[in-house]
Every structure is written in C-alpha cells, then in structure tokens.
PDB file of C-alpha atoms in Angstrom:
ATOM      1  CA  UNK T  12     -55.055-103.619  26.535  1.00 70.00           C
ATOM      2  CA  UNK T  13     -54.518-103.749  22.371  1.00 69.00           C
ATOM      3  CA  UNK T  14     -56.350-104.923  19.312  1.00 67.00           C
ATOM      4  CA  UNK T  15     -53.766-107.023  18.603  1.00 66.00           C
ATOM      5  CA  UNK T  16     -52.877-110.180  20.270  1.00 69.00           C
ATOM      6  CA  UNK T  17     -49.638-110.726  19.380  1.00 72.00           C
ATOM      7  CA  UNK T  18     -48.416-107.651  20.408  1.00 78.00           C
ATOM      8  CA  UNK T  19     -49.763-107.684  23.487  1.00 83.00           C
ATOM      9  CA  UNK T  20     -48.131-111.276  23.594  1.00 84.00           C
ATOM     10  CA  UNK T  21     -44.639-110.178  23.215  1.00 87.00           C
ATOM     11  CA  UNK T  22     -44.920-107.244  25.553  1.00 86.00           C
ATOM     12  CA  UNK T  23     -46.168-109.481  28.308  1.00 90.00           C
ATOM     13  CA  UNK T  24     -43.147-111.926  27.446  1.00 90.00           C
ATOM     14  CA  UNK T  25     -41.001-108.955  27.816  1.00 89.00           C
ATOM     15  CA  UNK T  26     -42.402-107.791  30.922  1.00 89.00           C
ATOM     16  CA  UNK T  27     -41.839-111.201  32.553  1.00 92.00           C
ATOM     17  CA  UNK T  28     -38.380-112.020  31.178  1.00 91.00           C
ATOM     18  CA  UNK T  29     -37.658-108.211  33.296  1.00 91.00           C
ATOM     19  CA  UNK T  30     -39.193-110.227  36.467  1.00 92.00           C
ATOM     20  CA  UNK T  31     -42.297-108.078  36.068  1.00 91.00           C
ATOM     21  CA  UNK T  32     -45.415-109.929  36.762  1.00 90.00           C
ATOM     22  CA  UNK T  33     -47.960-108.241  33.754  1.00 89.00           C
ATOM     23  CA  UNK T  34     -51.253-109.677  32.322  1.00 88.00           C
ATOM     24  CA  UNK T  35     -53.185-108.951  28.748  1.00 88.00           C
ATOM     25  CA  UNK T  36     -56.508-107.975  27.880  1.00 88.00           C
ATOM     26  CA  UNK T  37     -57.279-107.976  23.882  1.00 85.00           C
ATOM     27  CA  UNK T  38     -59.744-105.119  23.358  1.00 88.00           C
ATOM     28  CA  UNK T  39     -60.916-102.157  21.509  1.00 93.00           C
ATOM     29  CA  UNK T  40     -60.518 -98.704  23.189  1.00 95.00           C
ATOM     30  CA  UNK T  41     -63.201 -97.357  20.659  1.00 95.00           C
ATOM     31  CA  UNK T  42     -66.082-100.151  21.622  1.00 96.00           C
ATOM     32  CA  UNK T  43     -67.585 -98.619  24.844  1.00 97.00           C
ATOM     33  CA  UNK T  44     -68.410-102.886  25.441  1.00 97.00           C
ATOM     34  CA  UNK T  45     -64.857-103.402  25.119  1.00 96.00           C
ATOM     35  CA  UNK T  46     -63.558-101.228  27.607  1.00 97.00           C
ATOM     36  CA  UNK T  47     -66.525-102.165  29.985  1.00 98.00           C
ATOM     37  CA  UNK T  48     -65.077-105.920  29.849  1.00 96.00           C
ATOM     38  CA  UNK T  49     -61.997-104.361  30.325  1.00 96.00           C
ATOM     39  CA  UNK T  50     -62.631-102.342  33.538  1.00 97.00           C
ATOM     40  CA  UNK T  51     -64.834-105.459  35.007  1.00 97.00           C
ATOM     41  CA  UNK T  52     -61.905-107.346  34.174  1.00 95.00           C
ATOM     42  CA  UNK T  53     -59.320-105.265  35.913  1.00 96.00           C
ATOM     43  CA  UNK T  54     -61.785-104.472  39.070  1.00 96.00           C
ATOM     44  CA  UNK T  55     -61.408-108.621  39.830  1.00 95.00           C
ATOM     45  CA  UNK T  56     -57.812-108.095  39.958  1.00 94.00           C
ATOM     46  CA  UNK T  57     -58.043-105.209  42.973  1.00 95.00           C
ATOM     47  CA  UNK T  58     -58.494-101.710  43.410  1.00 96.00           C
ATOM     48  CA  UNK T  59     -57.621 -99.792  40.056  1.00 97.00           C
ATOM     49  CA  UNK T  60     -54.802 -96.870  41.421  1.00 98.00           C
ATOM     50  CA  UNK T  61     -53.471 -95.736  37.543  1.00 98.00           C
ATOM     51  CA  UNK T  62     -54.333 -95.814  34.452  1.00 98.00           C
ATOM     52  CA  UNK T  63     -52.182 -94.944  31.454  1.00 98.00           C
ATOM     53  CA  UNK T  64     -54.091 -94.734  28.121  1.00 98.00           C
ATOM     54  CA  UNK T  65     -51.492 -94.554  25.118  1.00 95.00           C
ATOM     55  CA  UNK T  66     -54.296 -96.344  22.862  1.00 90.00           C
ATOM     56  CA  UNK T  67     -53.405 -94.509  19.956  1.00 91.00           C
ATOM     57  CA  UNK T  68     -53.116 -94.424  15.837  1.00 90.00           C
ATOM     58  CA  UNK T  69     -50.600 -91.781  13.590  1.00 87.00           C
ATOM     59  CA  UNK T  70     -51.618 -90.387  10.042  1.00 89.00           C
ATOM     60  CA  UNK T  71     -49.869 -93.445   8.426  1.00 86.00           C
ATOM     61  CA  UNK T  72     -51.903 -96.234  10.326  1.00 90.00           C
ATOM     62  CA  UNK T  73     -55.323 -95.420   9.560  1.00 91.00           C
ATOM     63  CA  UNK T  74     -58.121 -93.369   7.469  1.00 93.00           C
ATOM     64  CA  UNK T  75     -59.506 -90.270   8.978  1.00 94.00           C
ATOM     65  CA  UNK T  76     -62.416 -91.274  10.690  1.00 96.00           C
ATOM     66  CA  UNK T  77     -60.725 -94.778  11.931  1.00 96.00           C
ATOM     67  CA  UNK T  78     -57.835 -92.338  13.437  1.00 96.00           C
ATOM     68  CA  UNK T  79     -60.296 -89.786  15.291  1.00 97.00           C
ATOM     69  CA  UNK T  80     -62.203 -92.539  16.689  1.00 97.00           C
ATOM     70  CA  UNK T  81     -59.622 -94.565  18.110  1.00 97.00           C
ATOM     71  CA  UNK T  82     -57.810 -91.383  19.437  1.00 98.00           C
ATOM     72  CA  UNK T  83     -60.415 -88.874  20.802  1.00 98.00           C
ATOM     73  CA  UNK T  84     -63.553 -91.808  21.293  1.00 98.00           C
ATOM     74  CA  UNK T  85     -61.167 -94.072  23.172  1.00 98.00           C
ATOM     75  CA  UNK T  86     -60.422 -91.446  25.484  1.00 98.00           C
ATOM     76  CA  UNK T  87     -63.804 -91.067  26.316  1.00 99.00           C
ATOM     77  CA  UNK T  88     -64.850 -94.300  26.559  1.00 98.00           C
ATOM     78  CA  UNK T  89     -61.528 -95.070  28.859  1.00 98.00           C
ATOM     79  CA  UNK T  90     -61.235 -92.045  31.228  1.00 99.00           C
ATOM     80  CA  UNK T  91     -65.246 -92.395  31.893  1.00 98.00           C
ATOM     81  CA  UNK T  92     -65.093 -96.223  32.724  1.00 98.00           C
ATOM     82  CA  UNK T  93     -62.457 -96.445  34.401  1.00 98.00           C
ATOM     83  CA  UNK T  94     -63.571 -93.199  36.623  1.00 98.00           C
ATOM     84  CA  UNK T  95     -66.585 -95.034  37.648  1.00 98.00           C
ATOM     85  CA  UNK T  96     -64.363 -97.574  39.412  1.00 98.00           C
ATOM     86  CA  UNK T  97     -61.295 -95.585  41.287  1.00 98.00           C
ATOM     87  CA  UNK T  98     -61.314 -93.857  44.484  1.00 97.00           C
ATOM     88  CA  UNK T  99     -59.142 -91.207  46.459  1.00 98.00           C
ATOM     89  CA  UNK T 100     -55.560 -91.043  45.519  1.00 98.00           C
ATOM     90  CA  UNK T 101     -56.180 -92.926  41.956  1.00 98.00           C
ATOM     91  CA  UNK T 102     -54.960 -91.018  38.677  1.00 99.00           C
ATOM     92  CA  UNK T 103     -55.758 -91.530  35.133  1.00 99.00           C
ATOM     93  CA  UNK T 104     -52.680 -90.623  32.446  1.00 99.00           C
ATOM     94  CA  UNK T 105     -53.860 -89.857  28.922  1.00 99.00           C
ATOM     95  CA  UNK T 106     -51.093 -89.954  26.135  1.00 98.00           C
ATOM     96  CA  UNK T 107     -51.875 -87.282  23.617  1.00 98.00           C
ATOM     97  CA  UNK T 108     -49.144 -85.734  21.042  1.00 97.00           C
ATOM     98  CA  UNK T 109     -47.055 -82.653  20.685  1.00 96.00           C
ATOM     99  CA  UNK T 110     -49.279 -82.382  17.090  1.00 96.00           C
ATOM    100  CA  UNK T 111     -52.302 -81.247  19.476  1.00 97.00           C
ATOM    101  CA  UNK T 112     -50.117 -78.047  19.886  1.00 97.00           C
ATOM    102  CA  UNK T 113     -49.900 -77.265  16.250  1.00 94.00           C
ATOM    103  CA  UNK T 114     -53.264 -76.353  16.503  1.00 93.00           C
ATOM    104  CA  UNK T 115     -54.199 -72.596  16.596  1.00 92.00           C
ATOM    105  CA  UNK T 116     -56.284 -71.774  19.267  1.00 92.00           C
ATOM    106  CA  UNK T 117     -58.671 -69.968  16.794  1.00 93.00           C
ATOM    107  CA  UNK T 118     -59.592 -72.929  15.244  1.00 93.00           C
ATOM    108  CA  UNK T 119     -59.931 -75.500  18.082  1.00 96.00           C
ATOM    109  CA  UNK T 120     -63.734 -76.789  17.092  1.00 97.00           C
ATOM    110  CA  UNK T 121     -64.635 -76.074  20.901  1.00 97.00           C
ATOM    111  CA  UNK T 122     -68.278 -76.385  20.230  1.00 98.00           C
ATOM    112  CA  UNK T 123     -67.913 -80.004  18.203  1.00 98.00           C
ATOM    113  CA  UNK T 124     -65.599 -80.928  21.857  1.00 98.00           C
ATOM    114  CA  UNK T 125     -68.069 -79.983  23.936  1.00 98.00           C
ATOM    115  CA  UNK T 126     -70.738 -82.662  21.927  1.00 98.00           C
ATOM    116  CA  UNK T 127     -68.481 -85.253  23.657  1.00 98.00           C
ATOM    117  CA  UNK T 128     -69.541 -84.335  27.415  1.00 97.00           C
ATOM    118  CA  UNK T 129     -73.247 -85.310  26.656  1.00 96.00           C
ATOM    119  CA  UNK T 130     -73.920 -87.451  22.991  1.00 98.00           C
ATOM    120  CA  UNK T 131     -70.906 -89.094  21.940  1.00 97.00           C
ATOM    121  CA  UNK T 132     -72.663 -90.252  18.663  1.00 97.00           C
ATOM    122  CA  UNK T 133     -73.163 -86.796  17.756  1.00 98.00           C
ATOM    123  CA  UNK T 134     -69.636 -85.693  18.816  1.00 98.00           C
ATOM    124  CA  UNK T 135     -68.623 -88.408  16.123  1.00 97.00           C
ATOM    125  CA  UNK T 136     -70.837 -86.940  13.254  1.00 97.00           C
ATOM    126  CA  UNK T 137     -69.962 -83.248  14.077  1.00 98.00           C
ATOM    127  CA  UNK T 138     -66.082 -84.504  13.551  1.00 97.00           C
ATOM    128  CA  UNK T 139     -67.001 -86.764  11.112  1.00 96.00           C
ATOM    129  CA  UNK T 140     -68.429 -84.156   9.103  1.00 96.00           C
ATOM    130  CA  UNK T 141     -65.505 -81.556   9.575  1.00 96.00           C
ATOM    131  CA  UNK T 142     -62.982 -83.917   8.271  1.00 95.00           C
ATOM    132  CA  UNK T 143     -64.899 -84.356   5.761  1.00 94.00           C
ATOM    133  CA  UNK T 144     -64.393 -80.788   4.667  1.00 93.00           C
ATOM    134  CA  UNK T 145     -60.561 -81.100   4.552  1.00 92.00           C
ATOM    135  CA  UNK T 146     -58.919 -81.993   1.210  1.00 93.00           C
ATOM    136  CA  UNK T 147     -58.264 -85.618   0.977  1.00 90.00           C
ATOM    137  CA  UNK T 148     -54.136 -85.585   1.213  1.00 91.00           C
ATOM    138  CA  UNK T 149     -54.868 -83.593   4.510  1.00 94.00           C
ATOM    139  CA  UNK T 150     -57.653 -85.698   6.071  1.00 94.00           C
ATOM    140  CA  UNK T 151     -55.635 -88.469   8.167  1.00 95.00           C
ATOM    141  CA  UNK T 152     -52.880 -85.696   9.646  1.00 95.00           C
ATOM    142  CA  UNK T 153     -55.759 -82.686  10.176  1.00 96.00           C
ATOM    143  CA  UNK T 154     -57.458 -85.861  11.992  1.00 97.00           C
ATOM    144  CA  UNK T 155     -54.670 -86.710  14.234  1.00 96.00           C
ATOM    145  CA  UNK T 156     -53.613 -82.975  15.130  1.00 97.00           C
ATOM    146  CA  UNK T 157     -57.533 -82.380  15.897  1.00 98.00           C
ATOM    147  CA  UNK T 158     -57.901 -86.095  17.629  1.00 98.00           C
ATOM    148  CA  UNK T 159     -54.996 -85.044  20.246  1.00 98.00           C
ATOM    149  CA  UNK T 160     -55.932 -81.565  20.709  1.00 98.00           C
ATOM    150  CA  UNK T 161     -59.297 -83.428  21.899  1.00 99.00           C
ATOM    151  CA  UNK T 162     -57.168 -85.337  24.319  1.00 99.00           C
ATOM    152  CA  UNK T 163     -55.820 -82.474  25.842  1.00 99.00           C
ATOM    153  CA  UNK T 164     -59.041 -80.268  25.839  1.00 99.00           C
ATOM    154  CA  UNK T 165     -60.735 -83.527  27.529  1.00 99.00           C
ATOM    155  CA  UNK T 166     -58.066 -84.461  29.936  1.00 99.00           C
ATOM    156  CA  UNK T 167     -59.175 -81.023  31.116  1.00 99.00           C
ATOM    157  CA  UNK T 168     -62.619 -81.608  31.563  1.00 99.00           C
ATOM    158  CA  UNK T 169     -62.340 -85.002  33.090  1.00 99.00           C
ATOM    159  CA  UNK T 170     -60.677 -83.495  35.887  1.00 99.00           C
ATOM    160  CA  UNK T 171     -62.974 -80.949  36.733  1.00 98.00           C
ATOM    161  CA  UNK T 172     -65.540 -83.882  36.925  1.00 98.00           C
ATOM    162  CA  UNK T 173     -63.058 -85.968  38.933  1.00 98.00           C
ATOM    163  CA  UNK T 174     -61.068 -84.239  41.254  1.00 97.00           C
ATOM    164  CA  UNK T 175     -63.131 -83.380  44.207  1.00 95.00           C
ATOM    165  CA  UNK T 176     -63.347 -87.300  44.456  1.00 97.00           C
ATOM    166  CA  UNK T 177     -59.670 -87.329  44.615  1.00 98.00           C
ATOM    167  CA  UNK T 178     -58.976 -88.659  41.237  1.00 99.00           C
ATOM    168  CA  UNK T 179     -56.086 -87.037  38.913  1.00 99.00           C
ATOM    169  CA  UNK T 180     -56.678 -86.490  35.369  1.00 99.00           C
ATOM    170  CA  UNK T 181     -53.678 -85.326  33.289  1.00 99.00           C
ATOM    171  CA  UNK T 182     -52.419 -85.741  30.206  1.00 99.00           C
ATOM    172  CA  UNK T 183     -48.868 -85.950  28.406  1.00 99.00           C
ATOM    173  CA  UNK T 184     -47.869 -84.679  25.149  1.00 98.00           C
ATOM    174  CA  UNK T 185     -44.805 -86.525  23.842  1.00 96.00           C
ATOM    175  CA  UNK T 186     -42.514 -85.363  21.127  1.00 95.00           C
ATOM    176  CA  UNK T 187     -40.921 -88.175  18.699  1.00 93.00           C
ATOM    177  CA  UNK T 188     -39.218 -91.151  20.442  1.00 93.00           C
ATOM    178  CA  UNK T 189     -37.361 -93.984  19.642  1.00 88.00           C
ATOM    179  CA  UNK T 190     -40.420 -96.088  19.488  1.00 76.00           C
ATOM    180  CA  UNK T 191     -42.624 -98.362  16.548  1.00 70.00           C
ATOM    181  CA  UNK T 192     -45.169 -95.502  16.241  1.00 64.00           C
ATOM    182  CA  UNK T 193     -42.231 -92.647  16.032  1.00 62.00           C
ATOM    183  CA  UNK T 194     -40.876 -95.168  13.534  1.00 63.00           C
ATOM    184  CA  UNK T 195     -44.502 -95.834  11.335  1.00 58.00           C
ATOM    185  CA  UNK T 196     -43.789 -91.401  10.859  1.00 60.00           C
ATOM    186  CA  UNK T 197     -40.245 -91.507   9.138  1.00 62.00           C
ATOM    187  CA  UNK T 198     -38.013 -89.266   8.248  1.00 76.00           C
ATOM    188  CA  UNK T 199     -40.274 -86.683   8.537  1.00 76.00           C
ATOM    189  CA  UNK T 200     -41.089 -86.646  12.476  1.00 78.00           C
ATOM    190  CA  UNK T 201     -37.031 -87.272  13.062  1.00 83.00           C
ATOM    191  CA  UNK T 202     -36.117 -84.210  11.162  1.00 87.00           C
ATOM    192  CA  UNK T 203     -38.911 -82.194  12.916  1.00 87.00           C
ATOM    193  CA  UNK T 204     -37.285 -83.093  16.799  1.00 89.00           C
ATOM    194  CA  UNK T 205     -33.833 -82.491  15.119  1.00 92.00           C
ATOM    195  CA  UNK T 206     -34.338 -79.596  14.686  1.00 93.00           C
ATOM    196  CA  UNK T 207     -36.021 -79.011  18.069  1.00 92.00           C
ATOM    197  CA  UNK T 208     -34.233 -77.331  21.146  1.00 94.00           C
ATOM    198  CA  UNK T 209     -32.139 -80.468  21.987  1.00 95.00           C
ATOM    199  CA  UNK T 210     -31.501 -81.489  18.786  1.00 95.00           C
ATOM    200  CA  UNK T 211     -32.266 -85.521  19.039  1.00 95.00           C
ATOM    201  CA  UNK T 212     -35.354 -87.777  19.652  1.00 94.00           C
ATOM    202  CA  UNK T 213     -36.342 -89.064  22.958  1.00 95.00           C
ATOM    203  CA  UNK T 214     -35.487 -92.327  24.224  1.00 95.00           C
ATOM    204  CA  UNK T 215     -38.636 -94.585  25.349  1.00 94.00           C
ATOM    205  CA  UNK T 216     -36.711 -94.263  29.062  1.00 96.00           C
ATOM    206  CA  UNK T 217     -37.586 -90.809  29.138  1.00 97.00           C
ATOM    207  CA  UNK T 218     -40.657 -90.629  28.773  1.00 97.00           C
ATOM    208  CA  UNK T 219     -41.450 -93.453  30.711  1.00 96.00           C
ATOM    209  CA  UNK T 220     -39.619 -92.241  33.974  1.00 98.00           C
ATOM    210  CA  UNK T 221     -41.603 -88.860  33.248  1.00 98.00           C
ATOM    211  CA  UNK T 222     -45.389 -91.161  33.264  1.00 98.00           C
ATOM    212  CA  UNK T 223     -44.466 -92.616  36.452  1.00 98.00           C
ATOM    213  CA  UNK T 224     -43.396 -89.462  37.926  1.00 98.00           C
ATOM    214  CA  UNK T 225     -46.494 -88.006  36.485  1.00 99.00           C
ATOM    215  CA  UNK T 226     -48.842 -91.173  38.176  1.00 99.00           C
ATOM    216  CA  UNK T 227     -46.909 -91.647  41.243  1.00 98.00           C
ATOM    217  CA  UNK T 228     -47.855 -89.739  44.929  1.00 97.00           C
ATOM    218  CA  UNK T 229     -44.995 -86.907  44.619  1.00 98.00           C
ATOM    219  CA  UNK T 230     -47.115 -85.368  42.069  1.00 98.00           C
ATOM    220  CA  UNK T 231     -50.491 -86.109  44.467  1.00 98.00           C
ATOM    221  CA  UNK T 232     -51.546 -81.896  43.061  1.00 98.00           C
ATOM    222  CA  UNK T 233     -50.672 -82.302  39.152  1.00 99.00           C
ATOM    223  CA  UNK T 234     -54.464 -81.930  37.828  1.00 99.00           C
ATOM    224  CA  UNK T 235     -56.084 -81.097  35.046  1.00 98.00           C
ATOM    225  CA  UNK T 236     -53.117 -80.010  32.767  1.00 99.00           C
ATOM    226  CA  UNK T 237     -50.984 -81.287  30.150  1.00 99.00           C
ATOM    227  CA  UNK T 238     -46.883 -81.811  30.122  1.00 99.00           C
ATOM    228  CA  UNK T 239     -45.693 -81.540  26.444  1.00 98.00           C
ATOM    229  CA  UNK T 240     -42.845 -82.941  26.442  1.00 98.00           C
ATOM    230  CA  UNK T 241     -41.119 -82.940  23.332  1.00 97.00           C
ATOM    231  CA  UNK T 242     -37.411 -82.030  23.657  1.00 97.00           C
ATOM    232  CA  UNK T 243     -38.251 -78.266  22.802  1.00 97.00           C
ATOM    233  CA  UNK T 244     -39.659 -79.186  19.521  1.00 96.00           C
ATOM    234  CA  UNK T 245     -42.475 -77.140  19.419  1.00 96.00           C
ATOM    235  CA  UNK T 246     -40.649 -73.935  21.440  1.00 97.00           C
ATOM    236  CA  UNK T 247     -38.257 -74.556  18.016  1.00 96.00           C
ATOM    237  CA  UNK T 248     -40.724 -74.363  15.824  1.00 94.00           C
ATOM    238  CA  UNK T 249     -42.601 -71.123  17.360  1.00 94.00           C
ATOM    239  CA  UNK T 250     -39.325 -69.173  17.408  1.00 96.00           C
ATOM    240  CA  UNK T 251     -38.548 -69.982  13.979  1.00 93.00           C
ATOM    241  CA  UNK T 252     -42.184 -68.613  12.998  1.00 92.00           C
ATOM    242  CA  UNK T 253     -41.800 -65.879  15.473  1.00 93.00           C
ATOM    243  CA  UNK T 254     -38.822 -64.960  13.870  1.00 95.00           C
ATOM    244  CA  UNK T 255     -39.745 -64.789  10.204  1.00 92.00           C
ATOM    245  CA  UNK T 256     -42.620 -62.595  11.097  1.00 86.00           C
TER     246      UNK T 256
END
C-alpha cells in the first residue's frame, strides 16, 4: 500500500523481475476509508498472516501535523483494521524509528497517547495543539520523534488488546539505512550512525532479514515490545552523554 502510484509501480516490477509474485493497492494509511478498502481488499485474496506497516514520513517530507498524522494516525487506523480480520498465529509489524528513543521518558505526553485508545479526533487535536507549542524550526523533527515514540507506546497497547487471540503486535525501531528515506535525512542522519557503536549505516538486507525473523513462527512469543535496531547508535549517543556528565 502507498500514496503514490508510481512507486508502488516500480516496486511491484521489482518484485516480479526477483520471481516474486506481489500486487499494489494505492491508498492512504491516514484515511480510516482507505485502509478499510485496503483490508476488504486483502481479505479477498486469503487469510491475512502478517502485516508490516512502514507507512511513514521524516522531518524533511512533510509539515508537522501532515508528519504526526501519517505516522502515529496510520498506525491506528492500520493495526485496528487489520486486527479485526486475523486469527491465531497472525502478527502485525509496526516500523517506528530509533528517534522515538530520543525521547525522555519525562516528557512522553502519556495522557495525549492514551486519547488514541478511545477518540482518535481528539488524540489529533491534543497533538495538534502540542506541536503547536514548539518553535517553528523544531515543529516537523519534535513531530517525528513524538509520532514514533507513539508507535512504540501503541505497538504496546495493541498487544495487550490482541494477544490472548493469538495475534503478535511488535514493533521495530530502525537506525539509518541505505534506503530513499535515510537518503531524504542527509548528511546529518549518516554522521549520527557513524558515529554509532558499529560505525556504518545499515544495509536494507539487514533489516529486512531482521522483519522476517521478527514475523515468522520462530519468534511465535515476541509480543508487545520493540527491537531498536540501530547499529548501537543510540547506546553511542547515551555513553557520550553519560560521559560528559
């Protein structure tokens, strides 16, 4: 599923030229309609066993508001759709960032999250209105950090309300990779995972192998909790604090 139809063009040409029989669906994760067409749409094709959502804007693709709703909204409106739908054994992936850990724990808006679980029009205004508190040069990054720290806080939640029907929710943090979106971020995110633990960025292998490890049946009791995987990025970045304390 994308917005855009091209893209989702050449990545089903891609897909087939590997052998790998793939299909399209142009949609909005934000539009609760969309992603109802969407789940109809992917019921007719059989039962629904995974579902990786990596629907997802940076601070250089979008305005504030734009980036939280397509980032903590389309989480929503995926993970409960497509919950509705799978049984036993099923397990829905969420793709959230390594940013959701630069986050202090103090000021995680908990009580604006927990909007989300019962008025998700209100849950947009509360954020709205928070961002709107931020000075202007911060808005579209403080949006992103706070948008993925959603994610993971979510994933969270969605699992408590799914697993006893034998449906995995977790969630993946990813550092930067050698992909379009680590691209859109520069210089900037590069230098950051340089200076990480391993010194490099990821290649788009690695963290797909890890998603399918994470989705397949060896990890049938991985629930409810998020893998940041970042090359040691973040551990980097906390000792270096730690150490100029």
């Amino acid at each position: 599923m994308g917005r855009t139809v091209s893209k989702l063009d050449n990545a089903i040409k891609e897909l087939k030229d590997l052998g790998i029989d793939a299909e399209a669906f142009p949609g909005d994760a934000s539009d609760r309609e969309s992603v109802k067409k969407l789940v109809e749409y992917a019921k007719s094709k059989g039962n629904v066993k995974t579902v990786i959502h990596a629907a997802g804007v940076s601070p250089h693709m979008a305005d504030a508001e734009k980036i939280f709703t397509i980032n903590a909204v389309g989480t929503i409106n995926i993970d409960e759709e497509f919950a509705e739908v799978m049984n036993e054994g099923s397990c829905i992936l969420n793709v959230s960032s390594m940013s959701a850990y630069m986050l202090p724990e103090a000021n995680v808006p908990k009580e604006v999250y927990k909007l989300s679980l019962k008025d998700v029009d209100a849950f947009k205004a509360a954020a709205n209105q928070m961002l709107q508190s931020v000075p202007q040069e911060q808005a579209t990054g403080m949006a992103y950090t706070i948008s993925k720290n959603f994610v993971t806080w979510f994933t969270s939640r969605m699992a408590v309300r799914c697993g006893k029907k034998g449906i995995r929710v977790v969630s993946i943090s990813p550092g930067t990779f050698k992909t379009p979106m680590g691209e859109v971020e520069g210089e900037e995110a590069a230098s950051f995972a340089l200076r990480g633990a391993m010194g490099r960025l990821g290649e788009p292998e690695e963290i797909a192998k890890m998603m399918a490890f994470m989705v397949s049946d060896e990890c049938s009791y991985l629930c409810g909790v998020d893998i940041l995987y970042d090359g040691g990025s973040v551990s980097a970045m906390r000792a270096m604090q730690e150490d100029m304390q």
